[in-house]
């Protein structure tokens, strides 16, 4: 794929990179598990930063469970999108185009991850009332992230294999 149109840099041949071959549509044979896991980990990193920050802020401000969780989910989306947004902005996209790419790349992945992670936290007895200094708080949160990763990876594999989700980002790096 010729990248000179949007980066000013010479073309970079992705054919030699595993999982980066065809940017124009579905990946032949579907996406690899490695590609899906990397995309999920990328998304999970932003989500985890936002969610932990939201939980810390809500807890420090003595907010109740619902506003704290709402803030954590909001920040998970913001940080999740920001990782992709900054990467495609560096590739030379306008802010408007970069936002469209980030939304297309990460919305489903973040939504699945947040639903699973927060569902696990909500269903873990005592986790919603645990304090930041409690092991229960951190084990429920980290356990939720682990399960969310395991559930979201196949979703991302399916989407990337069809040229959707994180696959739209590959044209810009």
Tab-separated table of C-alpha atoms in Angstrom:
chain	number	residue	atom	x	y	z
A	1	UNK	CA	0.000	0.000	0.000
A	2	UNK	CA	1.331	3.429	-0.900
A	3	UNK	CA	1.526	5.537	2.247
A	4	UNK	CA	2.953	8.664	0.598
A	5	UNK	CA	-0.529	10.122	0.162
A	6	UNK	CA	-1.093	10.585	3.880
A	7	UNK	CA	2.333	10.531	5.488
A	8	UNK	CA	4.727	11.990	2.973
A	9	UNK	CA	6.943	8.975	3.658
A	10	UNK	CA	7.899	6.314	1.156
A	11	UNK	CA	5.613	3.350	0.772
A	12	UNK	CA	5.987	0.650	3.398
A	13	UNK	CA	5.360	-2.890	2.260
A	14	UNK	CA	3.199	-4.658	4.851
A	15	UNK	CA	3.212	-7.970	3.010
A	16	UNK	CA	6.173	-9.145	5.085
A	17	UNK	CA	4.476	-8.352	8.394
A	18	UNK	CA	2.265	-11.039	9.856
A	19	UNK	CA	-1.339	-9.898	9.843
A	20	UNK	CA	-0.705	-6.671	7.908
A	21	UNK	CA	-1.136	-7.821	4.335
A	22	UNK	CA	-4.427	-6.591	2.899
A	23	UNK	CA	-5.671	-3.242	4.165
A	24	UNK	CA	-8.393	-2.873	1.595
A	25	UNK	CA	-10.822	-5.424	2.976
A	26	UNK	CA	-11.090	-8.766	4.728
A	27	UNK	CA	-7.857	-10.576	5.476
A	28	UNK	CA	-7.433	-13.692	3.346
A	29	UNK	CA	-8.042	-16.679	5.608
A	30	UNK	CA	-9.097	-14.361	8.451
A	31	UNK	CA	-6.968	-12.651	11.062
A	32	UNK	CA	-4.404	-14.558	13.068
A	33	UNK	CA	-4.864	-15.076	16.800
A	34	UNK	CA	-1.625	-13.151	17.332
A	35	UNK	CA	-2.962	-10.115	15.461
A	36	UNK	CA	-6.242	-10.281	17.388
A	37	UNK	CA	-4.450	-10.627	20.733
A	38	UNK	CA	-2.209	-7.630	19.984
A	39	UNK	CA	-5.215	-5.508	18.990
A	40	UNK	CA	-7.062	-6.582	22.139
A	41	UNK	CA	-4.059	-5.868	24.359
A	42	UNK	CA	-3.697	-2.433	22.747
A	43	UNK	CA	-7.345	-1.699	23.501
A	44	UNK	CA	-7.202	-3.230	26.982
A	45	UNK	CA	-4.242	-1.034	27.933
A	46	UNK	CA	-6.177	2.167	27.273
A	47	UNK	CA	-9.314	0.770	28.910
A	48	UNK	CA	-7.421	-0.332	32.009
A	49	UNK	CA	-5.756	3.053	32.462
A	50	UNK	CA	-9.078	4.865	32.132
A	51	UNK	CA	-11.006	2.448	34.286
A	52	UNK	CA	-8.475	2.390	37.120
A	53	UNK	CA	-8.215	6.186	37.033
A	54	UNK	CA	-12.017	6.463	37.179
A	55	UNK	CA	-12.230	4.040	40.104
A	56	UNK	CA	-9.499	5.909	41.982
A	57	UNK	CA	-11.108	9.323	41.367
A	58	UNK	CA	-14.611	8.138	42.272
A	59	UNK	CA	-13.395	6.387	45.404
A	60	UNK	CA	-11.230	9.342	46.479
A	61	UNK	CA	-14.202	11.693	46.060
A	62	UNK	CA	-16.392	9.286	48.083
A	63	UNK	CA	-18.821	8.847	45.173
A	64	UNK	CA	-21.263	5.967	45.166
A	65	UNK	CA	-20.887	2.863	43.023
A	66	UNK	CA	-22.933	4.029	40.026
A	67	UNK	CA	-21.227	7.411	39.443
A	68	UNK	CA	-17.803	5.855	40.075
A	69	UNK	CA	-18.464	3.065	37.573
A	70	UNK	CA	-19.897	5.559	35.047
A	71	UNK	CA	-16.757	7.687	35.319
A	72	UNK	CA	-14.549	4.608	35.010
A	73	UNK	CA	-16.359	3.445	31.863
A	74	UNK	CA	-16.284	6.941	30.354
A	75	UNK	CA	-12.542	7.241	30.972
A	76	UNK	CA	-11.970	3.707	29.652
A	77	UNK	CA	-13.501	4.768	26.337
A	78	UNK	CA	-11.552	8.052	26.285
A	79	UNK	CA	-8.194	6.390	26.987
A	80	UNK	CA	-9.003	3.430	24.741
A	81	UNK	CA	-9.751	5.730	21.823
A	82	UNK	CA	-6.811	8.023	22.604
A	83	UNK	CA	-4.203	5.319	21.983
A	84	UNK	CA	-5.492	4.829	18.449
A	85	UNK	CA	-6.196	8.516	17.912
A	86	UNK	CA	-2.646	9.595	18.702
A	87	UNK	CA	-1.179	6.839	16.518
A	88	UNK	CA	-3.175	7.804	13.437
A	89	UNK	CA	-2.611	11.519	14.034
A	90	UNK	CA	1.146	10.811	13.947
A	91	UNK	CA	0.552	9.090	10.599
A	92	UNK	CA	-0.694	12.389	9.193
A	93	UNK	CA	-4.486	12.140	9.367
A	94	UNK	CA	-6.565	15.201	10.126
A	95	UNK	CA	-8.228	15.272	13.540
A	96	UNK	CA	-11.652	14.582	11.981
A	97	UNK	CA	-10.350	11.587	9.999
A	98	UNK	CA	-8.387	10.304	13.011
A	99	UNK	CA	-11.496	10.405	15.207
A	100	UNK	CA	-13.441	8.429	12.587
A	101	UNK	CA	-10.679	5.798	12.423
A	102	UNK	CA	-10.461	5.523	16.235
A	103	UNK	CA	-14.235	5.140	16.551
A	104	UNK	CA	-14.340	2.510	13.804
A	105	UNK	CA	-11.323	0.667	15.184
A	106	UNK	CA	-12.128	0.507	18.866
A	107	UNK	CA	-15.820	0.987	19.677
A	108	UNK	CA	-16.898	-2.659	19.591
A	109	UNK	CA	-13.739	-3.864	21.314
A	110	UNK	CA	-14.024	-1.325	24.136
A	111	UNK	CA	-17.762	-1.928	24.550
A	112	UNK	CA	-17.326	-5.698	24.851
A	113	UNK	CA	-14.384	-5.286	27.187
A	114	UNK	CA	-16.208	-2.853	29.448
A	115	UNK	CA	-19.394	-4.928	29.549
A	116	UNK	CA	-17.476	-8.062	30.548
A	117	UNK	CA	-15.095	-6.378	32.976
A	118	UNK	CA	-17.731	-4.317	34.766
A	119	UNK	CA	-20.147	-7.236	34.788
A	120	UNK	CA	-17.550	-9.335	36.602
A	121	UNK	CA	-16.847	-6.573	39.104
A	122	UNK	CA	-20.577	-6.069	39.723
A	123	UNK	CA	-21.168	-9.821	40.185
A	124	UNK	CA	-18.192	-10.384	42.512
A	125	UNK	CA	-19.618	-10.372	46.047
A	126	UNK	CA	-18.280	-7.392	47.975
A	127	UNK	CA	-16.171	-5.964	45.120
A	128	UNK	CA	-18.356	-2.902	44.629
A	129	UNK	CA	-17.969	-1.993	48.294
A	130	UNK	CA	-14.259	-2.789	48.539
A	131	UNK	CA	-11.772	0.033	49.031
A	132	UNK	CA	-8.712	0.703	46.910
A	133	UNK	CA	-6.564	-0.820	49.639
A	134	UNK	CA	-8.521	-4.112	49.575
A	135	UNK	CA	-7.213	-7.116	47.703
A	136	UNK	CA	-10.790	-7.955	46.700
A	137	UNK	CA	-11.057	-4.692	44.753
A	138	UNK	CA	-7.885	-5.363	42.777
A	139	UNK	CA	-8.489	-9.080	42.254
A	140	UNK	CA	-11.998	-8.426	40.895
A	141	UNK	CA	-10.710	-5.636	38.654
A	142	UNK	CA	-7.709	-7.566	37.330
A	143	UNK	CA	-9.734	-10.762	37.023
A	144	UNK	CA	-12.322	-8.816	35.047
A	145	UNK	CA	-9.609	-7.508	32.720
A	146	UNK	CA	-8.285	-11.038	32.173
A	147	UNK	CA	-11.715	-12.462	31.343
A	148	UNK	CA	-12.514	-9.440	29.157
A	149	UNK	CA	-9.283	-10.059	27.226
A	150	UNK	CA	-10.206	-13.707	26.680
A	151	UNK	CA	-13.707	-12.853	25.466
A	152	UNK	CA	-12.771	-9.795	23.387
A	153	UNK	CA	-9.866	-11.430	21.503
A	154	UNK	CA	-12.128	-13.729	19.416
A	155	UNK	CA	-14.439	-10.755	18.731
A	156	UNK	CA	-11.464	-8.764	17.452
A	157	UNK	CA	-10.218	-11.743	15.421
A	158	UNK	CA	-13.590	-12.010	13.721
A	159	UNK	CA	-13.766	-8.251	13.040
A	160	UNK	CA	-10.184	-7.892	11.806
A	161	UNK	CA	-10.649	-10.882	9.526
A	162	UNK	CA	-13.517	-9.011	7.868
A	163	UNK	CA	-11.587	-5.750	7.499
A	164	UNK	CA	-13.378	-4.117	10.461
A	165	UNK	CA	-12.353	-2.988	13.939
A	166	UNK	CA	-8.624	-2.692	14.466
A	167	UNK	CA	-8.001	-3.631	10.814
A	168	UNK	CA	-8.839	-0.054	9.784
A	169	UNK	CA	-5.841	1.213	11.765
A	170	UNK	CA	-3.301	-0.925	9.923
A	171	UNK	CA	-3.451	1.302	6.853
A	172	UNK	CA	-1.965	4.149	8.889
A	173	UNK	CA	1.197	2.686	10.337
